[in-house]
Coordinates of C-alpha atoms and ligand atoms in Angstrom, one line a residue:
M28 CA -17.2 -0.6 -37.7
A29 CA -16.1 -0.6 -34.8
K30 CA -12.8 0.8 -35.0
T31 CA -9.8 -1.9 -34.1
Y32 CA -6.3 -1.5 -31.3
D33 CA -3.8 -4.2 -30.7
V34 CA -4.5 -4.0 -27.4
V35 CA -7.0 -2.0 -25.4
V36 CA -6.0 -1.4 -20.9
I37 CA -9.9 -1.1 -18.8
G38 CA -8.8 1.6 -16.2
G39 CA -5.7 3.8 -16.3
G40 CA -4.3 2.8 -12.0
P41 CA -0.6 2.2 -11.5
A42 CA -1.5 -1.4 -12.7
G43 CA -3.4 -0.4 -16.4
Y44 CA -1.6 2.5 -17.3
V45 CA 2.1 1.4 -16.2
A46 CA 0.7 -1.7 -19.2
A47 CA -0.5 0.4 -21.8
I48 CA 2.6 3.1 -21.9
R49 CA 4.7 0.0 -21.9
C50 CA 2.3 -1.2 -25.1
A51 CA 3.2 1.8 -26.7
Q52 CA 6.2 1.7 -25.8
L53 CA 6.4 -1.4 -27.6
G54 CA 5.0 -0.3 -30.8
L55 CA 1.2 -1.6 -29.9
E56 CA -1.3 0.4 -30.9
T57 CA -3.3 1.2 -27.4
A58 CA -6.3 3.2 -25.8
C59 CA -7.1 2.9 -22.2
V60 CA -10.6 2.8 -20.9
E61 CA -10.5 5.2 -17.8
K62 CA -13.5 6.7 -15.8
W63 CA -12.1 8.7 -12.6
I64 CA -13.5 11.7 -12.2
N65 CA -11.7 13.7 -9.8
F66 CA -12.6 16.5 -6.9
K67 CA -12.3 19.1 -9.0
G68 CA -15.1 17.2 -11.1
D69 CA -11.8 16.5 -14.0
P70 CA -11.7 13.0 -15.7
A71 CA -8.2 11.6 -14.1
L72 CA -6.1 9.2 -15.0
G73 CA -3.6 7.2 -12.0
G74 CA -6.9 5.7 -10.3
T75 CA -6.5 4.6 -6.6
C76 CA -3.2 4.9 -6.3
L77 CA -2.6 8.8 -7.5
N78 CA -5.8 9.8 -6.4
V79 CA -6.8 8.5 -3.0
G80 CA -4.0 6.2 -2.2
C81 CA -1.0 5.9 -1.8
I82 CA 0.0 9.3 -3.5
P83 CA -2.1 11.6 -1.9
S84 CA -1.9 9.2 1.8
K85 CA 2.1 9.8 1.8
T86 CA 1.5 13.5 1.8
L87 CA -0.1 13.9 4.6
L88 CA 2.3 11.2 6.2
E89 CA 5.2 13.8 5.3
S90 CA 3.5 16.7 6.6
S91 CA 1.5 15.3 9.7
E92 CA 5.5 13.6 10.5
Q93 CA 6.9 17.2 10.2
Y94 CA 5.1 18.9 12.3
H95 CA 4.8 16.5 14.8
H96 CA 9.1 16.7 14.9
I97 CA 8.4 20.3 14.6
K98 CA 5.8 20.4 17.5
D99 CA 7.8 17.9 19.4
G100 CA 10.9 15.5 19.0
I101 CA 13.4 18.2 17.8
A102 CA 14.4 20.2 21.3
N103 CA 16.5 16.9 21.6
H104 CA 18.7 18.1 19.2
G105 CA 18.7 21.7 21.4
I106 CA 16.3 23.5 19.0
H107 CA 13.2 25.7 20.5
V108 CA 10.8 26.2 18.3
E109 CA 7.9 28.1 19.3
G110 CA 4.6 29.1 18.0
V111 CA 4.5 26.2 15.9
R112 CA 0.5 26.2 13.8
L113 CA -1.3 23.8 12.2
D114 CA -2.8 25.0 8.5
L115 CA -4.4 22.1 7.9
D116 CA -6.3 24.4 4.1
Q117 CA -3.1 25.0 3.2
M118 CA -1.8 21.0 4.4
M119 CA -5.1 19.5 2.4
A120 CA -3.9 22.2 -0.4
R121 CA -0.1 20.6 -0.6
K122 CA -1.7 17.1 -1.3
E123 CA -4.4 18.0 -4.0
D124 CA -1.4 20.1 -6.0
I125 CA 0.8 17.1 -6.1
V126 CA -2.2 14.7 -6.7
L127 CA -3.1 16.8 -9.6
Q128 CA 0.8 17.6 -10.9
L129 CA 1.1 13.1 -11.1
T130 CA -2.6 12.1 -12.6
N131 CA -1.9 15.2 -15.0
G132 CA 1.5 14.3 -15.7
I133 CA 0.1 10.7 -16.6
S134 CA -1.4 11.9 -19.6
A135 CA 1.2 13.9 -21.1
L136 CA 2.8 10.4 -20.6
F137 CA 0.1 8.8 -22.9
K138 CA 0.5 11.2 -25.3
A139 CA 3.8 11.1 -26.0
N140 CA 4.2 7.4 -26.1
G141 CA 0.5 7.8 -28.1
V142 CA -1.1 5.7 -25.9
E143 CA -5.2 6.9 -27.4
W144 CA -7.7 7.4 -23.9
L145 CA -11.0 6.5 -24.5
Q146 CA -12.9 8.6 -21.5
G147 CA -15.9 6.8 -19.4
H148 CA -16.7 3.6 -18.5
G149 CA -15.8 0.1 -19.7
K150 CA -16.8 -3.3 -20.4
L151 CA -15.4 -6.5 -21.8
L152 CA -17.9 -7.7 -24.9
A153 CA -18.5 -11.3 -26.9
N154 CA -14.5 -12.0 -29.1
R155 CA -12.5 -8.8 -27.5
Q156 CA -15.0 -6.1 -27.7
V157 CA -15.3 -3.4 -25.3
E158 CA -17.9 -1.2 -24.7
I159 CA -17.2 2.4 -23.9
T160 CA -20.2 4.8 -21.8
G161 CA -18.9 8.1 -21.9
H162 CA -19.1 10.2 -19.5
D163 CA -22.8 11.7 -21.6
G164 CA -23.7 8.9 -21.9
V165 CA -23.0 7.5 -25.1
V166 CA -21.8 4.6 -25.9
D167 CA -19.1 3.5 -28.3
V168 CA -17.5 -0.1 -29.2
V169 CA -14.5 -0.4 -29.4
S170 CA -12.9 -4.5 -31.4
A171 CA -8.7 -5.0 -30.0
D172 CA -6.3 -7.9 -30.4
N173 CA -6.1 -7.5 -26.8
V174 CA -6.8 -7.1 -23.6
I175 CA -6.2 -5.7 -20.3
I176 CA -8.5 -5.6 -17.3
A177 CA -6.6 -3.6 -14.3
T178 CA -10.3 -2.1 -12.9
G179 CA -8.5 -2.1 -9.3
S180 CA -10.1 -2.6 -5.9
R181 CA -12.2 -0.4 -3.9
P182 CA -13.0 -0.4 0.4
I183 CA -15.2 -3.3 1.2
D184 CA -17.9 -2.1 4.0
I185 CA -19.7 -3.3 7.1
G186 CA -23.0 -3.6 7.7
A187 CA -22.2 -2.2 11.5
A188 CA -20.5 1.3 10.0
P189 CA -22.2 2.0 6.8
V190 CA -19.5 4.8 5.2
D191 CA -21.3 8.5 4.0
N192 CA -17.8 10.2 2.7
A193 CA -20.1 13.0 1.9
E194 CA -21.6 13.4 5.4
G195 CA -18.5 12.7 6.5
L196 CA -18.8 10.7 9.9
I197 CA -18.1 7.5 9.5
V198 CA -16.3 7.2 6.4
D199 CA -13.0 5.2 4.7
S200 CA -9.9 6.2 3.5
T201 CA -11.6 8.6 0.5
G202 CA -12.9 10.7 3.4
A203 CA -10.1 10.5 6.3
L204 CA -7.5 11.6 3.8
D205 CA -9.9 14.4 3.5
F206 CA -10.9 15.9 7.3
R207 CA -11.0 19.9 6.7
Q208 CA -10.8 20.1 10.5
V209 CA -9.1 17.5 12.4
P210 CA -11.4 15.0 14.9
A211 CA -10.9 15.1 18.8
T212 CA -11.5 11.7 18.8
L213 CA -10.7 8.9 15.7
G214 CA -12.1 5.6 16.1
V215 CA -10.8 3.3 13.6
I216 CA -12.2 -0.7 12.5
G217 CA -8.9 -2.1 11.5
A218 CA -5.2 -2.4 12.8
G219 CA -4.1 -2.9 8.7
V220 CA -2.2 -0.8 6.7
I221 CA -4.3 1.5 6.1
G222 CA -6.0 1.9 9.3
L223 CA -2.1 2.5 10.8
E224 CA -0.9 4.7 8.5
L225 CA -4.2 7.1 8.4
G226 CA -4.6 6.8 12.0
S227 CA -0.9 8.3 12.2
V228 CA -1.3 10.6 9.6
W229 CA -4.3 12.0 12.2
S230 CA -2.9 11.3 15.9
R231 CA 0.5 12.9 14.2
L232 CA -1.9 15.6 14.5
G233 CA -3.6 16.0 17.5
S234 CA -6.0 13.5 17.5
K235 CA -6.9 10.8 20.3
V236 CA -7.0 7.6 17.8
I237 CA -9.0 4.8 19.0
V238 CA -8.5 1.8 17.3
L239 CA -10.9 -1.6 16.8
E240 CA -9.0 -4.8 15.7
A241 CA -11.1 -8.0 15.2
V242 CA -8.3 -10.3 15.1
E243 CA -6.1 -11.1 18.4
D244 CA -3.0 -11.2 16.1
F245 CA -2.0 -7.3 15.8
L246 CA -0.6 -7.2 11.7
S247 CA -0.5 -11.5 10.5
L248 CA 1.6 -11.4 7.9
V249 CA 4.1 -9.0 9.0
D250 CA 7.0 -11.1 11.4
Q251 CA 6.1 -11.3 14.6
Q252 CA 9.1 -10.5 16.5
I253 CA 8.6 -6.9 13.8
A254 CA 4.5 -6.4 14.7
R255 CA 5.6 -7.3 18.4
D256 CA 7.5 -3.9 18.3
A257 CA 5.7 -1.8 16.3
L258 CA 2.7 -2.4 18.3
R259 CA 4.3 -1.0 21.5
Q260 CA 5.9 1.7 19.7
F261 CA 2.2 2.5 18.5
R262 CA 1.3 2.4 21.6
K263 CA 3.4 3.9 23.3
Q264 CA 2.8 6.9 21.0
G265 CA -1.0 7.8 22.6
M266 CA -2.5 5.3 19.8
D267 CA -5.2 3.5 22.0
I268 CA -5.2 0.1 19.8
H269 CA -7.4 -3.2 21.3
M270 CA -7.4 -6.0 19.5
G271 CA -10.0 -9.0 19.0
A272 CA -13.0 -6.2 19.4
R273 CA -15.4 -6.5 17.1
V274 CA -17.5 -3.5 15.8
I275 CA -21.2 -5.0 16.3
A276 CA -23.1 -1.4 15.5
T277 CA -22.9 2.5 15.2
R278 CA -25.1 5.5 15.8
K279 CA -24.9 8.4 14.4
T280 CA -25.6 11.3 17.8
A281 CA -24.8 15.3 16.8
N282 CA -21.9 15.0 18.9
G283 CA -20.5 12.6 16.6
V284 CA -20.6 8.4 16.3
E285 CA -21.0 6.2 19.4
V286 CA -19.7 2.8 18.5
H287 CA -20.9 -0.6 19.9
F288 CA -18.0 -3.4 20.5
K289 CA -17.3 -6.8 22.1
D290 CA -14.4 -7.8 23.2
K291 CA -13.4 -11.3 25.5
D292 CA -13.8 -8.9 28.3
G293 CA -17.8 -8.0 27.8
D294 CA -19.5 -5.8 24.8
H295 CA -18.0 -1.8 25.4
E296 CA -19.9 1.1 24.1
I297 CA -17.3 4.6 22.8
M298 CA -18.0 7.8 21.4
V299 CA -16.2 9.5 18.6
E300 CA -16.2 12.5 16.7
K301 CA -15.2 10.5 12.9
L302 CA -14.6 6.8 12.3
L303 CA -12.4 4.9 9.5
V304 CA -14.0 1.8 8.0
S305 CA -11.0 0.2 7.0
V306 CA -10.6 -3.6 7.1
G307 CA -9.4 -4.5 3.7
R308 CA -10.8 -3.8 -0.3
R309 CA -12.5 -6.4 -2.8
P310 CA -11.8 -6.3 -6.4
N311 CA -13.8 -3.7 -9.4
T312 CA -15.6 -6.7 -10.8
D313 CA -19.0 -5.8 -11.4
D314 CA -19.6 -4.1 -14.2
V315 CA -16.5 -4.9 -16.1
A316 CA -17.6 -7.9 -18.4
A317 CA -20.8 -9.2 -19.9
P318 CA -22.2 -12.3 -19.0
E319 CA -21.2 -13.5 -22.7
S320 CA -17.4 -12.8 -23.1
G321 CA -17.3 -16.0 -20.9
L322 CA -15.0 -13.9 -18.7
L323 CA -13.9 -16.5 -15.3
F324 CA -14.0 -15.1 -11.8
G325 CA -12.6 -16.2 -8.5
E326 CA -12.7 -16.3 -5.4
R327 CA -14.1 -13.2 -3.8
G328 CA -15.2 -11.9 -7.2
Y329 CA -11.7 -11.5 -8.4
I330 CA -10.7 -12.1 -11.7
H331 CA -9.3 -15.8 -12.7
V332 CA -5.6 -16.1 -13.8
D333 CA -2.7 -18.2 -13.9
E334 CA 0.9 -17.6 -12.8
H335 CA 1.1 -14.7 -16.3
C336 CA -2.5 -12.6 -16.6
A337 CA -3.8 -14.5 -18.3
T338 CA -7.6 -15.6 -18.2
N339 CA -9.5 -18.5 -19.5
L340 CA -10.3 -15.8 -23.2
P341 CA -7.0 -16.1 -25.2
G342 CA -6.1 -11.9 -26.1
V343 CA -7.4 -11.2 -22.4
Y344 CA -5.2 -10.5 -19.2
A345 CA -6.3 -8.7 -16.1
V346 CA -3.5 -6.9 -14.1
G347 CA -3.1 -5.1 -10.3
D348 CA -5.8 -5.1 -7.4
V349 CA -8.2 -6.9 -9.4
V350 CA -7.0 -9.8 -9.3
R351 CA -4.7 -13.0 -6.3
G352 CA -1.7 -11.6 -4.8
P353 CA -1.3 -8.8 -2.8
M354 CA -2.9 -5.2 -3.6
L355 CA 0.0 -3.0 -3.9
A356 CA 0.4 -0.2 -6.6
H357 CA 4.2 -2.4 -7.6
K358 CA 2.7 -5.6 -8.2
G359 CA 0.3 -4.6 -10.5
S360 CA 2.8 -2.3 -12.5
E361 CA 5.6 -5.1 -11.9
E362 CA 2.0 -7.4 -14.2
G363 CA 1.5 -4.5 -16.8
V364 CA 4.8 -4.6 -17.7
M365 CA 4.9 -8.5 -17.9
V366 CA 1.3 -8.8 -20.3
A367 CA 2.1 -6.2 -22.1
E368 CA 5.7 -7.5 -22.9
I369 CA 3.9 -11.4 -23.3
I370 CA 1.8 -9.4 -26.1
A371 CA 4.3 -8.1 -27.4
G372 CA 5.8 -11.9 -28.1
Q373 CA 8.4 -11.6 -25.3
P374 CA 8.9 -13.6 -22.6
G375 CA 6.9 -11.6 -19.9
H376 CA 8.1 -12.4 -15.9
L377 CA 7.0 -11.0 -12.3
N378 CA 9.6 -13.2 -9.6
Y379 CA 6.3 -13.0 -7.2
D380 CA 8.7 -14.2 -4.0
T381 CA 10.4 -10.5 -3.9
I382 CA 7.9 -8.0 -3.3
P383 CA 8.4 -5.4 -0.9
W384 CA 6.0 -4.2 1.6
V385 CA 6.0 -1.0 3.5
I386 CA 3.8 0.3 6.6
Y387 CA 4.6 4.4 6.3
T388 CA 4.2 4.5 9.9
S389 CA 6.4 6.0 12.4
P390 CA 8.3 4.1 12.5
E391 CA 8.0 2.2 9.1
I392 CA 7.3 -1.3 9.0
A393 CA 8.8 -2.6 5.3
W394 CA 9.4 -6.0 4.4
V395 CA 9.6 -9.4 1.7
G396 CA 10.3 -12.7 1.3
K397 CA 9.4 -15.0 3.8
T398 CA 8.4 -15.0 7.7
E399 CA 9.9 -16.6 10.2
Q400 CA 6.4 -17.8 11.4
A401 CA 6.2 -19.2 7.7
L402 CA 9.9 -20.1 7.5
K403 CA 8.6 -22.7 10.9
A404 CA 5.7 -23.1 9.5
E405 CA 6.8 -25.0 6.1
G406 CA 10.0 -26.6 7.4
I407 CA 12.9 -24.5 6.1
P408 CA 15.8 -24.1 8.0
Y409 CA 16.5 -20.9 8.7
K410 CA 19.4 -18.9 10.8
I411 CA 19.0 -15.3 12.5
G412 CA 20.9 -11.9 11.8
S413 CA 19.8 -8.7 13.2
F414 CA 20.9 -6.0 14.2
P415 CA 19.1 -2.5 16.3
F416 CA 18.9 0.8 15.5
S417 CA 20.4 1.8 19.0
A418 CA 23.8 0.4 17.7
N419 CA 23.8 2.6 14.2
G420 CA 25.8 5.1 14.9
R421 CA 23.4 7.5 11.7
A422 CA 19.8 5.9 13.7
K423 CA 21.1 8.2 16.1
A424 CA 22.6 11.7 14.7
M425 CA 18.8 10.8 13.0
D426 CA 17.1 10.3 16.7
H427 CA 15.7 7.3 14.8
A428 CA 17.4 4.7 16.5
N429 CA 14.2 2.5 17.8
G430 CA 13.8 -0.5 16.1
M431 CA 16.2 -3.6 13.8
V432 CA 17.2 -5.1 11.2
K433 CA 16.0 -8.6 10.9
L434 CA 17.8 -11.3 8.5
L435 CA 15.9 -14.7 7.4
A436 CA 18.8 -16.9 5.6
H437 CA 18.4 -20.3 4.7
A438 CA 21.1 -22.8 7.6
E439 CA 21.8 -24.6 5.1
T440 CA 22.6 -22.0 1.6
D441 CA 23.2 -19.5 3.8
T442 CA 20.2 -18.1 0.9
L443 CA 19.1 -14.9 2.1
L444 CA 15.1 -16.4 2.4
G445 CA 13.4 -12.7 3.9
C446 CA 13.9 -9.4 5.5
H447 CA 12.5 -7.7 8.0
I448 CA 13.0 -4.0 9.0
I449 CA 10.9 -1.4 11.4
G450 CA 13.0 1.6 11.9
P451 CA 14.1 5.4 10.2
F452 CA 13.2 4.5 6.2
A453 CA 13.1 0.4 6.2
S454 CA 11.2 1.7 3.1
E455 CA 14.6 2.4 1.5
L456 CA 16.7 0.2 3.2
V457 CA 14.5 -3.3 1.9
Q458 CA 15.0 -2.4 -2.0
E459 CA 18.8 -3.9 -1.3
A460 CA 17.3 -7.1 -0.1
V461 CA 15.0 -7.2 -2.9
L462 CA 18.3 -6.7 -5.2
A463 CA 19.5 -9.4 -3.2
M464 CA 17.0 -12.4 -3.4
E465 CA 16.4 -11.4 -7.1
F466 CA 20.3 -12.2 -7.9
N467 CA 19.5 -15.2 -4.5
A468 CA 22.1 -13.2 -3.1
S469 CA 23.6 -15.1 0.4
S470 CA 24.1 -13.3 3.8
E471 CA 27.3 -13.9 2.8
D472 CA 27.2 -12.1 0.0
L473 CA 25.4 -8.7 1.9
A474 CA 28.6 -8.9 4.6
R475 CA 31.0 -9.0 2.0
T476 CA 29.2 -6.1 0.4
I477 CA 30.9 -2.6 1.2
H478 CA 28.2 0.0 3.0
G479 CA 29.6 3.3 3.0
H480 CA 30.4 5.1 7.1
P481 CA 28.0 6.7 9.1
T482 CA 24.2 5.4 6.9
L483 CA 21.1 3.3 7.8
Y484 CA 22.5 0.3 5.9
E485 CA 24.8 0.4 7.6
A486 CA 22.3 -2.1 10.5
M487 CA 21.5 -4.4 7.2
H488 CA 25.3 -4.8 7.0
E489 CA 25.7 -5.6 10.4
A490 CA 22.3 -7.8 10.6
A491 CA 24.2 -10.0 7.4
L492 CA 27.3 -10.6 10.0
S493 CA 25.1 -11.2 12.3
V494 CA 23.5 -14.2 10.4
H495 CA 27.4 -15.7 11.0
G496 CA 27.3 -14.5 14.8
R497 CA 30.0 -12.4 13.3
A498 CA 28.5 -8.0 13.3
L499 CA 31.1 -5.8 14.4
H500 CA 28.9 -3.3 16.6
K501 CA 27.1 -5.6 18.8
I502 CA 27.6 -7.9 21.2
N503 CA 26.8 -11.4 19.1
T504 CA 24.8 -14.2 21.0
Ligands
FAD611 P1 -7.0 1.3 -8.8 O1 -5.1 2.2 -9.2 O2 -7.8 0.8 -8.2 O3 -7.0 2.1 -10.6 C1 -7.5 1.0 -11.2 C2 -9.0 2.6 -12.6 O4 -9.5 1.8 -12.8 C3 -9.4 2.8 -11.3 O5 -9.1 4.7 -11.8 C4 -11.2 3.7 -11.9 O6 -11.7 4.4 -12.0 C5 -10.8 2.3 -13.2 N1 -11.6 1.6 -13.6 C6 -12.7 1.1 -12.1 N2 -13.7 0.3 -13.6 C7 -14.0 1.0 -14.5 C8 -14.3 0.9 -15.6 N3 -15.2 -1.0 -15.6 N4 -14.2 0.8 -17.0 C9 -13.0 2.0 -16.7 N5 -11.9 2.5 -16.0 C10 -12.8 1.5 -15.1 N6 -0.2 0.8 -2.2 C11 0.9 0.4 -2.3 O7 1.7 -0.6 -3.2 N7 1.7 1.4 -1.5 C12 0.9 2.5 -1.1 O8 1.8 3.2 -0.2 C13 -0.1 2.2 -1.0 N8 -0.9 3.3 0.0 C14 -2.2 2.9 -0.3 C15 -3.1 4.3 0.6 C16 -4.2 4.4 0.2 C17 -5.1 4.8 1.2 C18 -4.9 3.2 -0.2 C19 -6.2 2.6 -0.6 C20 -4.2 2.6 -1.0 C21 -2.8 2.4 -1.5 N9 -2.0 1.2 -1.6 C22 -0.9 1.4 -1.6 C23 -2.5 0.5 -3.0 C24 -2.6 0.9 -4.3 O9 -3.7 1.5 -4.3 C25 -3.5 -0.5 -4.9 O10 -2.4 -1.2 -4.8 C26 -2.8 0.5 -6.6 O11 -3.6 1.5 -6.6 C27 -3.9 -1.2 -7.8 O12 -3.5 -0.7 -8.7 P2 -4.5 -0.9 -9.4 O13 -4.3 -0.1 -10.9 O14 -4.8 -2.2 -9.8 O15 -5.6 -0.2 -9.2
NAD612 P1 -6.2 -4.8 5.4 O1 -6.5 -5.9 4.8 O2 -4.8 -4.1 5.8 O3 -6.2 -4.4 6.6 C1 -7.9 -4.6 6.9 C2 -7.7 -5.0 8.9 O4 -9.1 -5.1 9.1 C3 -7.4 -6.6 9.2 O5 -6.5 -6.3 10.2 C4 -8.5 -7.5 10.0 O6 -7.9 -7.9 10.3 C5 -9.8 -6.4 10.4 N1 -10.9 -6.2 9.8 C6 -11.4 -6.5 8.9 N2 -12.9 -6.9 9.6 C7 -12.6 -6.1 10.5 C8 -14.0 -5.7 11.7 N3 -15.1 -6.1 11.0 N4 -13.9 -5.3 13.2 C9 -12.8 -5.3 12.8 N5 -11.9 -5.8 12.3 C10 -12.0 -6.1 10.8 O7 -6.9 -3.8 4.7 P2 -6.6 -2.0 4.8 O8 -6.0 -1.7 5.8 O9 -8.2 -1.6 4.0 O10 -5.4 -1.6 3.5 C11 -6.6 -1.9 2.0 C12 -5.2 -2.3 0.9 O11 -5.3 -1.6 1.2 C13 -4.0 -3.0 1.9 O12 -4.0 -4.7 2.0 C14 -2.3 -3.2 1.1 O13 -3.2 -3.9 0.0 C15 -3.4 -1.7 0.4 N6 -2.7 -1.0 1.3 C16 -0.9 -0.9 0.9 C17 -0.3 0.3 1.4 C18 0.5 0.7 1.3 O14 1.5 0.0 0.6 N7 1.4 1.3 2.3 C19 -0.7 1.3 2.5 C20 -3.4 1.8 2.0 C21 -3.1 0.1 2.2

């Protein structure tokens, strides 16, 4: 007879492993099916995020930022460093070490919480049975009162530039996190989050980065005032960003990759040493459910779910990148917690309006809530408060005084509707707005909150004061 669990989670990324841990904390007998094999050839938990996503990319962003700062950014402080040398092997070894520490940490958390890790490929059958094909090919079937599908996503391919990470010429994000030499030129298809983050890594390490983006609007999800500033700053840093550029074909040569693209000025051809394809990601749903399971899929292969991540099948849920909404680790994790609590009979809840976004470029870009263009389109009356980091003492001391904080508040109720930041530690600052919005705060609430001096947070405070024209350290207009 098939072994029975209270919950079987398929997928051990940030959505699945968090769901599994929370289920176990709530006293549910829980197993997690995960098939990932890491760069050492060992089974690993943590999914895209820990193995080839958030963690290795942020590790390389930090290392490359330090290198760039010591090489080019520190002389202004009156510090002159000579003989700065890049040791890319050590940088990559550090990245791999951090990935291993964190992924091993998840397996330790599974043990401590009593989550059973079933290694292999999981597939939903009828009646909440799950088939597991082990790495040795042995097939087992288990049964569960509840199943949570958290199989994540993978890069979208385009016919004009077929990816081959092993060959290393045309790569996706996984390949671009693992170059063993700094390419002299790096072409990037797609000026989205991955293109800009990984483009920044290699640009700081010395590559000439050329970005080809199909649409005309740069970072269309971002508040357009912030996006325009970002485009200006990235171009100033030396990134060659072409908007409205469609790649038609690529050809591998002895020297790299020939890229043919079209824009409003006609046809063009460039030669790059390596080419990164970063045009979005799609859900991993190809082999996740047998037809007899009856699982319903929605548009573009996403698993169809309601606002509580319930699928069309009783007791079957889906969370993370495999369902609608932003493909962000923290969104998936919070969905995992919500579903675990619902299964345990608690009122699970997730406020989709307060999910923060961060792009870890330099300067960082971070936001929560509505953009100005969305408020206009929805006809919601709003007021703007903003403050430039050029007038913030801490940002000046750090020599990172580019960018601004922009707050949007309802014109009648003053409720905070959005916060948009480009500048130093935007990723951290935005959390103040997330918390404020979670508590339905007004701009007045932020304006009346004491902020320490001198801190970057004073820019948040001044932006809140500026909503009502009473910023203290800029001229109110
Ligand atoms: P995944 O992390 O993709 O995990 C799914 C897991 O399911 C995988 O381990 C996979 O092996 C397993 N699996 C799939 N099918 C099966 C099956 N049938 N049986 C068993 N196991 C299966 N997000 C952020 O919030 N912040 C960032 O800074 C950030 N940076 C990123 C950088 C890069 C380069 C990339 C590629 C992504 C980044 N993301 C970031 C996005 C983030 O990685 C994803 O949103 C997140 O990993 C989604 O979590 P998930 O658990 O839904 O899926
Ligand atoms: P993306 O959706 O952020 O950007 C893709 C870009 O490629 C878009 O601007 C799109 O217009 C463009 N594009 C699409 N087809 C194209 C084509 N044929 N030619 C040229 N341009 C084309 O996708 P991504 O950068 O691949 O990242 C995928 C997802 O991973 C992100 O949406 C995000 O959810 C997640 N991610 C998050 C972080 C973070 O939170 N810091 C970091 C990396 C990835």
